CSV table of N, CA and C in Angstrom, one decimal:
chain,number,residue,atom,x,y,z
A,1,MET,N,-184.3,-94.7,-118.2
A,1,MET,CA,-183.9,-93.4,-118.8
A,1,MET,C,-182.4,-93.4,-119.0
A,2,SER,N,-182.0,-92.8,-120.1
A,2,SER,CA,-180.6,-92.7,-120.4
A,2,SER,C,-180.0,-91.5,-119.7
A,3,SER,N,-178.7,-91.6,-119.5
A,3,SER,CA,-178.1,-90.4,-118.8
A,3,SER,C,-178.1,-89.2,-119.7
A,4,ALA,N,-178.2,-89.3,-121.0
A,4,ALA,CA,-178.3,-88.1,-121.8
A,4,ALA,C,-179.7,-87.4,-121.6
A,5,ALA,N,-180.7,-88.1,-121.4
A,5,ALA,CA,-182.0,-87.6,-121.2
A,5,ALA,C,-182.1,-86.9,-119.8
A,6,GLN,N,-181.5,-87.4,-118.8
A,6,GLN,CA,-181.4,-86.8,-117.5
A,6,GLN,C,-180.6,-85.5,-117.5
A,7,ALA,N,-179.5,-85.5,-118.2
A,7,ALA,CA,-178.7,-84.3,-118.3
A,7,ALA,C,-179.5,-83.2,-119.0
A,8,ARG,N,-180.3,-83.5,-120.0
A,8,ARG,CA,-181.0,-82.5,-120.8
A,8,ARG,C,-182.1,-81.9,-119.9
A,9,THR,N,-182.8,-82.6,-119.1
A,9,THR,CA,-183.9,-82.1,-118.3
A,9,THR,C,-183.4,-81.5,-117.0
A,10,ALA,N,-182.2,-81.6,-116.6
A,10,ALA,CA,-181.7,-81.1,-115.3
A,10,ALA,C,-181.5,-79.6,-115.4
A,11,THR,N,-181.3,-79.0,-116.6
A,11,THR,CA,-181.2,-77.5,-116.7
A,11,THR,C,-182.4,-76.9,-117.3
A,12,PRO,N,-182.7,-75.6,-117.0
A,12,PRO,CA,-183.9,-75.0,-117.6
A,12,PRO,C,-183.8,-74.9,-119.1
A,13,SER,N,-184.9,-74.9,-119.7
A,13,SER,CA,-184.9,-74.8,-121.2
A,13,SER,C,-184.4,-73.4,-121.6
A,14,LEU,N,-184.0,-73.3,-122.8
A,14,LEU,CA,-183.6,-72.0,-123.4
A,14,LEU,C,-184.7,-71.0,-123.4
A,15,ARG,N,-185.9,-71.5,-123.7
A,15,ARG,CA,-187.1,-70.6,-123.7
A,15,ARG,C,-187.3,-70.0,-122.3
A,16,ARG,N,-187.2,-70.8,-121.3
A,16,ARG,CA,-187.4,-70.3,-119.9
A,16,ARG,C,-186.3,-69.2,-119.6
A,17,ARG,N,-185.1,-69.5,-119.9
A,17,ARG,CA,-184.0,-68.6,-119.6
A,17,ARG,C,-184.2,-67.3,-120.4
A,18,VAL,N,-184.5,-67.3,-121.6
A,18,VAL,CA,-184.8,-66.1,-122.4
A,18,VAL,C,-186.0,-65.3,-121.9
A,19,THR,N,-187.0,-66.1,-121.6
A,19,THR,CA,-188.2,-65.4,-121.0
A,19,THR,C,-187.9,-64.7,-119.7
A,20,ALA,N,-187.1,-65.4,-118.8
A,20,ALA,CA,-186.7,-64.8,-117.5
A,20,ALA,C,-185.8,-63.5,-117.8
A,21,ALA,N,-184.9,-63.7,-118.7
A,21,ALA,CA,-184.0,-62.5,-119.0
A,21,ALA,C,-184.8,-61.3,-119.5
A,22,VAL,N,-185.7,-61.6,-120.4
A,22,VAL,CA,-186.5,-60.5,-121.0
A,22,VAL,C,-187.4,-59.9,-119.9
A,23,LEU,N,-188.0,-60.7,-119.1
A,23,LEU,CA,-188.9,-60.1,-118.0
A,23,LEU,C,-188.0,-59.3,-117.1
A,24,GLY,N,-186.8,-59.7,-116.8
A,24,GLY,CA,-185.9,-59.0,-115.9
A,24,GLY,C,-185.5,-57.6,-116.5
A,25,VAL,N,-185.2,-57.6,-117.8
A,25,VAL,CA,-184.9,-56.4,-118.5
A,25,VAL,C,-186.1,-55.4,-118.5
A,26,VAL,N,-187.3,-56.0,-118.8
A,26,VAL,CA,-188.5,-55.1,-118.8
A,26,VAL,C,-188.8,-54.6,-117.4
A,27,ALA,N,-188.6,-55.4,-116.4
A,27,ALA,CA,-188.8,-54.9,-115.0
A,27,ALA,C,-187.9,-53.7,-114.7
A,28,VAL,N,-186.6,-53.9,-115.0
A,28,VAL,CA,-185.6,-52.9,-114.8
A,28,VAL,C,-186.0,-51.6,-115.5
A,29,LEU,N,-186.3,-51.7,-116.8
A,29,LEU,CA,-186.7,-50.6,-117.6
A,29,LEU,C,-187.9,-49.9,-117.1
A,30,LEU,N,-188.9,-50.7,-116.6
A,30,LEU,CA,-190.1,-50.1,-116.0
A,30,LEU,C,-189.8,-49.3,-114.8
A,31,VAL,N,-189.0,-49.8,-113.9
A,31,VAL,CA,-188.6,-49.1,-112.7
A,31,VAL,C,-187.9,-47.8,-113.1
A,32,LEU,N,-187.0,-47.9,-114.1
A,32,LEU,CA,-186.3,-46.7,-114.5
A,32,LEU,C,-187.2,-45.6,-115.1
A,33,VAL,N,-188.2,-46.0,-115.8
A,33,VAL,CA,-189.2,-45.1,-116.4
A,33,VAL,C,-190.0,-44.5,-115.3
A,34,VAL,N,-190.4,-45.3,-114.3
A,34,VAL,CA,-191.2,-44.7,-113.2
A,34,VAL,C,-190.4,-43.7,-112.4
A,35,VAL,N,-189.2,-44.0,-112.1
A,35,VAL,CA,-188.3,-43.1,-111.4
A,35,VAL,C,-188.1,-41.8,-112.2
A,36,LEU,N,-187.8,-41.9,-113.5
A,36,LEU,CA,-187.6,-40.8,-114.3
A,36,LEU,C,-188.9,-39.9,-114.4
A,37,VAL,N,-190.0,-40.5,-114.6
A,37,VAL,CA,-191.3,-39.7,-114.6
A,37,VAL,C,-191.5,-39.0,-113.3
A,38,ASP,N,-191.3,-39.7,-112.2
A,38,ASP,CA,-191.5,-39.1,-110.9
A,38,ASP,C,-190.6,-37.9,-110.7
A,39,VAL,N,-189.3,-38.0,-111.1
A,39,VAL,CA,-188.3,-36.9,-110.9
A,39,VAL,C,-188.7,-35.7,-111.8
A,40,LEU,N,-189.0,-36.0,-113.0
A,40,LEU,CA,-189.4,-34.9,-114.0
A,40,LEU,C,-190.7,-34.3,-113.6
A,41,LEU,N,-191.7,-35.0,-113.2
A,41,LEU,CA,-193.0,-34.5,-112.8
A,41,LEU,C,-192.8,-33.7,-111.5
A,42,GLY,N,-192.1,-34.2,-110.6
A,42,GLY,CA,-191.8,-33.5,-109.3
A,42,GLY,C,-191.1,-32.1,-109.6
A,43,ALA,N,-190.2,-32.1,-110.5
A,43,ALA,CA,-189.4,-30.9,-110.8
A,43,ALA,C,-190.4,-29.9,-111.5
A,44,ARG,N,-191.2,-30.4,-112.4
A,44,ARG,CA,-192.2,-29.5,-113.1
A,44,ARG,C,-193.2,-28.9,-112.1
A,45,LEU,N,-193.7,-29.7,-111.2
A,45,LEU,CA,-194.7,-29.2,-110.3
A,45,LEU,C,-194.1,-28.2,-109.3
A,46,GLU,N,-192.9,-28.5,-108.9
A,46,GLU,CA,-192.2,-27.5,-108.0
A,46,GLU,C,-191.9,-26.2,-108.7
A,47,SER,N,-191.5,-26.3,-110.0
A,47,SER,CA,-191.3,-25.1,-110.8
A,47,SER,C,-192.6,-24.3,-110.9
A,48,ASP,N,-193.7,-25.0,-111.2
A,48,ASP,CA,-195.0,-24.3,-111.3
A,48,ASP,C,-195.4,-23.6,-110.0
A,49,LEU,N,-195.2,-24.3,-108.9
A,49,LEU,CA,-195.6,-23.8,-107.6
A,49,LEU,C,-194.7,-22.5,-107.3
A,50,ASP,N,-193.4,-22.7,-107.6
A,50,ASP,CA,-192.5,-21.6,-107.3
A,50,ASP,C,-192.9,-20.3,-108.2
A,51,SER,N,-193.3,-20.6,-109.4
A,51,SER,CA,-193.7,-19.5,-110.3
A,51,SER,C,-195.0,-18.8,-109.7
A,52,ARG,N,-196.0,-19.6,-109.3
A,52,ARG,CA,-197.2,-19.1,-108.7
A,52,ARG,C,-196.9,-18.3,-107.4
A,53,LEU,N,-196.0,-18.8,-106.6
A,53,LEU,CA,-195.6,-18.1,-105.3
A,53,LEU,C,-194.9,-16.7,-105.7
A,54,ARG,N,-194.0,-16.7,-106.6
A,54,ARG,CA,-193.4,-15.5,-107.0
A,54,ARG,C,-194.4,-14.5,-107.5
A,55,ASP,N,-195.4,-14.9,-108.3
A,55,ASP,CA,-196.4,-14.0,-108.8
A,55,ASP,C,-197.2,-13.5,-107.6
A,56,ARG,N,-197.5,-14.3,-106.6
A,56,ARG,CA,-198.2,-13.8,-105.4
A,56,ARG,C,-197.4,-12.8,-104.6
A,57,VAL,N,-196.1,-13.0,-104.6
A,57,VAL,CA,-195.2,-12.0,-103.9
A,57,VAL,C,-195.3,-10.6,-104.6
A,58,VAL,N,-195.2,-10.6,-105.9
A,58,VAL,CA,-195.3,-9.4,-106.7
A,58,VAL,C,-196.7,-8.8,-106.5
A,59,GLN,N,-197.8,-9.6,-106.5
A,59,GLN,CA,-199.1,-9.2,-106.3
A,59,GLN,C,-199.3,-8.6,-104.9
A,60,ALA,N,-198.7,-9.2,-103.9
A,60,ALA,CA,-198.8,-8.7,-102.5
A,60,ALA,C,-198.1,-7.4,-102.4
A,61,GLN,N,-196.9,-7.2,-103.0
A,61,GLN,CA,-196.2,-6.0,-103.0
A,61,GLN,C,-197.1,-4.9,-103.6
A,62,GLN,N,-197.7,-5.2,-104.7
A,62,GLN,CA,-198.6,-4.2,-105.4
A,62,GLN,C,-199.8,-3.8,-104.5
A,63,LEU,N,-200.4,-4.8,-103.8
A,63,LEU,CA,-201.5,-4.5,-103.0
A,63,LEU,C,-201.1,-3.7,-101.8
A,64,ILE,N,-200.0,-4.0,-101.2
A,64,ILE,CA,-199.5,-3.2,-100.1
A,64,ILE,C,-199.2,-1.8,-100.5
A,65,ALA,N,-198.5,-1.7,-101.6
A,65,ALA,CA,-198.2,-0.3,-102.1
A,65,ALA,C,-199.5,0.5,-102.4
A,66,ALA,N,-200.6,-0.2,-102.7
A,66,ALA,CA,-201.8,0.5,-103.0
A,66,ALA,C,-202.6,0.7,-101.7
A,67,GLY,N,-202.1,0.3,-100.6
A,67,GLY,CA,-202.7,0.6,-99.3
A,67,GLY,C,-203.8,-0.4,-98.9
A,68,ALA,N,-203.7,-1.7,-99.4
A,68,ALA,CA,-204.7,-2.7,-99.1
A,68,ALA,C,-204.7,-3.0,-97.6
A,69,THR,N,-205.9,-3.4,-97.2
A,69,THR,CA,-206.1,-3.8,-95.8
A,69,THR,C,-205.7,-5.3,-95.7
A,70,PRO,N,-205.4,-5.8,-94.5
A,70,PRO,CA,-205.1,-7.2,-94.3
A,70,PRO,C,-206.2,-8.1,-94.9
A,71,GLU,N,-207.5,-7.7,-94.8
A,71,GLU,CA,-208.6,-8.5,-95.3
A,71,GLU,C,-208.5,-8.6,-96.8
A,72,GLU,N,-208.1,-7.4,-97.5
A,72,GLU,CA,-208.0,-7.4,-98.9
A,72,GLU,C,-206.8,-8.2,-99.4
A,73,LEU,N,-205.7,-8.2,-98.6
A,73,LEU,CA,-204.6,-9.1,-98.9
A,73,LEU,C,-205.0,-10.6,-98.9
A,74,VAL,N,-205.7,-11.0,-97.9
A,74,VAL,CA,-206.1,-12.4,-97.8
A,74,VAL,C,-207.0,-12.7,-99.0
A,75,THR,N,-208.0,-11.9,-99.2
A,75,THR,CA,-208.9,-12.1,-100.3
A,75,THR,C,-208.2,-12.1,-101.7
A,76,GLY,N,-207.3,-11.1,-101.9
A,76,GLY,CA,-206.7,-11.0,-103.2
A,76,GLY,C,-205.6,-12.0,-103.5
A,77,LEU,N,-205.0,-12.6,-102.5
A,77,LEU,CA,-203.9,-13.5,-102.7
A,77,LEU,C,-204.3,-15.0,-102.5
A,78,SER,N,-205.4,-15.3,-101.9
A,78,SER,CA,-205.8,-16.7,-101.8
A,78,SER,C,-206.3,-17.2,-103.1
A,79,GLY,N,-206.2,-18.5,-103.3
A,79,GLY,CA,-206.7,-19.2,-104.4
A,79,GLY,C,-205.7,-20.0,-105.1
A,80,GLN,N,-206.1,-20.8,-106.1
A,80,GLN,CA,-205.2,-21.7,-106.9
A,80,GLN,C,-204.3,-22.6,-105.9
A,81,GLN,N,-205.0,-23.1,-104.9
A,81,GLN,CA,-204.3,-24.0,-103.9
A,81,GLN,C,-203.2,-23.3,-103.1
A,82,ILE,N,-203.3,-22.0,-103.0
A,82,ILE,CA,-202.4,-21.2,-102.2
A,82,ILE,C,-203.2,-20.6,-101.1
A,83,ARG,N,-202.8,-20.9,-99.8
A,83,ARG,CA,-203.5,-20.5,-98.7
A,83,ARG,C,-202.7,-19.3,-98.1
A,84,ILE,N,-203.5,-18.3,-97.5
A,84,ILE,CA,-202.8,-17.1,-97.0
A,84,ILE,C,-203.2,-16.9,-95.6
A,85,LYS,N,-202.2,-16.5,-94.8
A,85,LYS,CA,-202.5,-16.2,-93.4
A,85,LYS,C,-201.8,-14.8,-93.2
A,86,VAL,N,-202.5,-13.8,-92.7
A,86,VAL,CA,-201.9,-12.5,-92.3
A,86,VAL,C,-202.1,-12.3,-90.8
A,87,THR,N,-201.0,-12.0,-90.2
A,87,THR,CA,-201.0,-11.7,-88.8
A,87,THR,C,-200.5,-10.3,-88.7
A,88,THR,N,-201.4,-9.5,-88.1
A,88,THR,CA,-201.1,-8.0,-88.0
A,88,THR,C,-200.2,-7.8,-86.8
A,89,ALA,N,-199.7,-6.6,-86.7
A,89,ALA,CA,-198.7,-6.2,-85.7
A,89,ALA,C,-199.3,-6.4,-84.3
A,90,ASP,N,-200.6,-6.3,-84.1
A,90,ASP,CA,-201.2,-6.5,-82.8
A,90,ASP,C,-201.6,-8.0,-82.5
A,91,GLY,N,-201.2,-8.9,-83.4
A,91,GLY,CA,-201.4,-10.3,-83.2
A,91,GLY,C,-202.7,-10.9,-83.8
A,92,GLU,N,-203.4,-10.1,-84.5
A,92,GLU,CA,-204.7,-10.5,-85.0
A,92,GLU,C,-204.4,-11.4,-86.3
A,93,VAL,N,-205.1,-12.5,-86.4
A,93,VAL,CA,-204.9,-13.5,-87.4
A,93,VAL,C,-206.0,-13.5,-88.4
A,94,MET,N,-205.7,-13.3,-89.7
A,94,MET,CA,-206.8,-13.3,-90.7
A,94,MET,C,-206.3,-14.3,-91.8
A,95,GLY,N,-207.3,-15.0,-92.4
A,95,GLY,CA,-207.0,-15.9,-93.5
A,95,GLY,C,-207.0,-17.3,-92.9
A,96,ASP,N,-206.1,-18.2,-93.2
A,96,ASP,CA,-206.0,-19.5,-92.8
A,96,ASP,C,-205.3,-19.6,-91.5
A,97,PRO,N,-206.0,-19.8,-90.3
A,97,PRO,CA,-205.3,-19.8,-89.0
A,97,PRO,C,-204.5,-21.1,-88.8
A,98,GLY,N,-204.7,-22.1,-89.6
A,98,GLY,CA,-203.9,-23.4,-89.5
A,98,GLY,C,-202.5,-23.3,-90.0
A,99,LEU,N,-202.2,-22.2,-90.7
A,99,LEU,CA,-200.8,-22.1,-91.3
A,99,LEU,C,-199.9,-21.6,-90.2
A,100,ASN,N,-198.8,-22.3,-90.0
A,100,ASN,CA,-197.8,-21.8,-89.1
A,100,ASN,C,-196.4,-22.1,-89.8
A,101,PRO,N,-195.5,-21.2,-89.5
A,101,PRO,CA,-194.1,-21.5,-90.1
A,101,PRO,C,-193.6,-22.8,-89.5
A,102,PRO,N,-192.8,-23.5,-90.3
A,102,PRO,CA,-192.3,-24.8,-89.8
A,102,PRO,C,-191.6,-24.7,-88.4
A,103,GLY,N,-191.9,-25.6,-87.5
A,103,GLY,CA,-191.2,-25.6,-86.2
A,103,GLY,C,-191.9,-24.7,-85.2
A,104,THR,N,-193.0,-24.1,-85.5
A,104,THR,CA,-193.7,-23.3,-84.5
A,104,THR,C,-195.0,-24.0,-84.1
A,105,PRO,N,-195.3,-23.9,-82.8
A,105,PRO,CA,-196.5,-24.6,-82.3
A,105,PRO,C,-197.8,-23.9,-82.7
A,106,PRO,N,-198.9,-24.6,-82.8
A,106,PRO,CA,-200.1,-23.9,-83.1
A,106,PRO,C,-200.5,-22.8,-82.1
A,107,PRO,N,-201.4,-21.8,-82.5
A,107,PRO,CA,-201.7,-20.8,-81.6
A,107,PRO,C,-202.4,-21.3,-80.3
A,108,ALA,N,-202.1,-20.7,-79.2
A,108,ALA,CA,-202.8,-21.1,-77.9
A,108,ALA,C,-204.2,-20.6,-77.9
A,109,GLY,N,-204.9,-21.1,-76.9
A,109,GLY,CA,-206.3,-20.6,-76.7
A,109,GLY,C,-207.3,-21.7,-77.2
A,110,ARG,N,-208.5,-21.3,-77.3
A,110,ARG,CA,-209.6,-22.2,-77.7
A,110,ARG,C,-209.3,-22.6,-79.1
A,111,PRO,N,-209.7,-23.8,-79.5
A,111,PRO,CA,-209.5,-24.3,-80.8
A,111,PRO,C,-210.2,-23.5,-81.9
A,112,ASP,N,-211.3,-22.8,-81.6
A,112,ASP,CA,-212.1,-22.1,-82.6
A,112,ASP,C,-211.7,-20.6,-82.5
A,113,ARG,N,-210.7,-20.2,-81.8
A,113,ARG,CA,-210.3,-18.8,-81.7
A,113,ARG,C,-208.8,-18.7,-81.9
A,114,GLY,N,-208.4,-17.6,-82.5
A,114,GLY,CA,-207.0,-17.4,-82.7
A,114,GLY,C,-206.3,-16.8,-81.4
A,115,PRO,N,-205.1,-16.4,-81.5
A,115,PRO,CA,-204.3,-15.9,-80.3
A,115,PRO,C,-205.0,-14.6,-79.8
A,116,GLY,N,-205.6,-13.8,-80.6
A,116,GLY,CA,-206.2,-12.6,-80.1
A,116,GLY,C,-207.6,-12.8,-79.6
A,117,GLY,N,-208.1,-14.1,-79.6
A,117,GLY,CA,-209.5,-14.3,-79.1
A,117,GLY,C,-210.5,-14.2,-80.3
A,118,ASP,N,-210.0,-13.9,-81.5
A,118,ASP,CA,-210.9,-13.8,-82.6
A,118,ASP,C,-211.4,-15.1,-83.1
A,119,ARG,N,-212.6,-15.2,-83.6
A,119,ARG,CA,-213.1,-16.5,-84.2
A,119,ARG,C,-212.3,-16.8,-85.4
A,120,THR,N,-211.9,-18.0,-85.5
A,120,THR,CA,-211.2,-18.4,-86.7
A,120,THR,C,-211.9,-19.5,-87.5
A,121,ASP,N,-213.1,-19.9,-87.1
A,121,ASP,CA,-213.7,-21.0,-87.8
A,121,ASP,C,-214.4,-20.6,-89.0
A,122,ASP,N,-214.5,-19.3,-89.3
A,122,ASP,CA,-215.2,-18.8,-90.5
A,122,ASP,C,-214.3,-17.9,-91.2
A,123,PRO,N,-213.4,-18.4,-92.1
A,123,PRO,CA,-212.4,-17.5,-92.8
A,123,PRO,C,-213.0,-16.6,-93.8
A,124,SER,N,-214.3,-16.8,-94.1
A,124,SER,CA,-214.9,-15.9,-95.1
A,124,SER,C,-215.3,-14.5,-94.5
A,125,SER,N,-215.4,-14.5,-93.1
A,125,SER,CA,-215.7,-13.2,-92.5
A,125,SER,C,-214.6,-12.9,-91.5
A,126,PRO,N,-213.4,-12.5,-91.9
A,126,PRO,CA,-212.3,-12.2,-91.0
A,126,PRO,C,-212.6,-11.0,-90.2
A,127,PRO,N,-212.1,-10.9,-88.9
A,127,PRO,CA,-212.4,-9.8,-88.1
A,127,PRO,C,-211.8,-8.5,-88.7
A,128,ALA,N,-212.5,-7.4,-88.6
A,128,ALA,CA,-212.1,-6.1,-89.1
A,128,ALA,C,-211.5,-5.3,-87.9
A,129,ALA,N,-210.2,-5.1,-87.9
A,129,ALA,CA,-209.6,-4.3,-86.8
A,129,ALA,C,-208.6,-3.4,-87.5
A,130,PRO,N,-208.4,-2.2,-87.0
A,130,PRO,CA,-207.4,-1.3,-87.7
A,130,PRO,C,-206.0,-1.9,-87.4
A,131,VAL,N,-205.2,-1.7,-88.4
A,131,VAL,CA,-203.8,-2.1,-88.3
A,131,VAL,C,-203.0,-0.9,-87.9
A,132,PRO,N,-202.1,-1.0,-86.9
A,132,PRO,CA,-201.3,0.2,-86.5
A,132,PRO,C,-200.6,0.8,-87.7
A,133,GLY,N,-200.7,2.1,-87.9
A,133,GLY,CA,-200.1,2.7,-89.0
A,133,GLY,C,-200.9,2.6,-90.3
A,134,GLY,N,-202.0,1.8,-90.2
A,134,GLY,CA,-202.8,1.7,-91.4
A,134,GLY,C,-202.3,0.8,-92.5
A,135,ARG,N,-201.2,0.2,-92.3
A,135,ARG,CA,-200.6,-0.7,-93.3
A,135,ARG,C,-200.0,-2.0,-92.6
A,136,PRO,N,-200.2,-3.1,-93.3
A,136,PRO,CA,-199.6,-4.3,-92.8
A,136,PRO,C,-198.1,-4.3,-93.0
A,137,PRO,N,-197.3,-5.1,-92.3
A,137,PRO,CA,-195.8,-5.2,-92.6
A,137,PRO,C,-195.5,-5.6,-94.0
A,138,VAL,N,-194.5,-5.1,-94.6
A,138,VAL,CA,-194.0,-5.5,-95.9
A,138,VAL,C,-193.3,-6.8,-95.9
A,139,PRO,N,-193.7,-7.8,-96.8
A,139,PRO,CA,-193.0,-9.1,-96.8
A,139,PRO,C,-191.6,-8.9,-97.4
A,140,PRO,N,-190.7,-9.9,-97.0
A,140,PRO,CA,-189.4,-9.7,-97.5
A,140,PRO,C,-189.3,-9.9,-99.0
A,141,ASP,N,-188.3,-9.3,-99.6
A,141,ASP,CA,-188.2,-9.3,-101.1
A,141,ASP,C,-187.5,-10.6,-101.4
A,142,PRO,N,-188.1,-11.5,-102.3
A,142,PRO,CA,-187.5,-12.8,-102.6
A,142,PRO,C,-186.2,-12.6,-103.4
A,143,ALA,N,-186.0,-11.5,-104.1
A,143,ALA,CA,-184.8,-11.3,-104.9
A,143,ALA,C,-183.6,-11.0,-104.0
A,144,ALA,N,-183.9,-10.5,-102.8
A,144,ALA,CA,-182.8,-10.2,-101.8
A,144,ALA,C,-182.3,-11.5,-101.1
A,145,ALA,N,-183.0,-12.6,-101.3
A,145,ALA,CA,-182.6,-13.8,-100.6
A,145,ALA,C,-181.2,-14.3,-101.1
A,146,PRO,N,-180.4,-14.9,-100.2
A,146,PRO,CA,-179.0,-15.3,-100.6
A,146,PRO,C,-179.1,-16.5,-101.5
């Protein structure tokens, strides 16, 4: 074999180098598209959730102003993947007992009963107890948040 033939085969062919470069560019572009779609879709979903939650706050304020009971609040505000938990002033829990503010431990007591001893395994039939003063506490106004 001549030295010219050995020098020619020692380096990759032009076709391989172009193919590798194109595959590299396509891979980088694909990663960028995936990241962009993830960011845009995440922002859109967060915006939609924020809008639904703001609507629920307005709806809750209207229900409270109309004198709705805690049971009516839970029924009227639950749905569309939004779970509601109402805790009355006397500690009675209605709605989804598994919801806790971040950083708080789950309620004490038996697993099938809330902190007041009420059954929590059947959210369709929340316990009916009078709320002191006849009205639940008013939720904070989201427009007043800093």
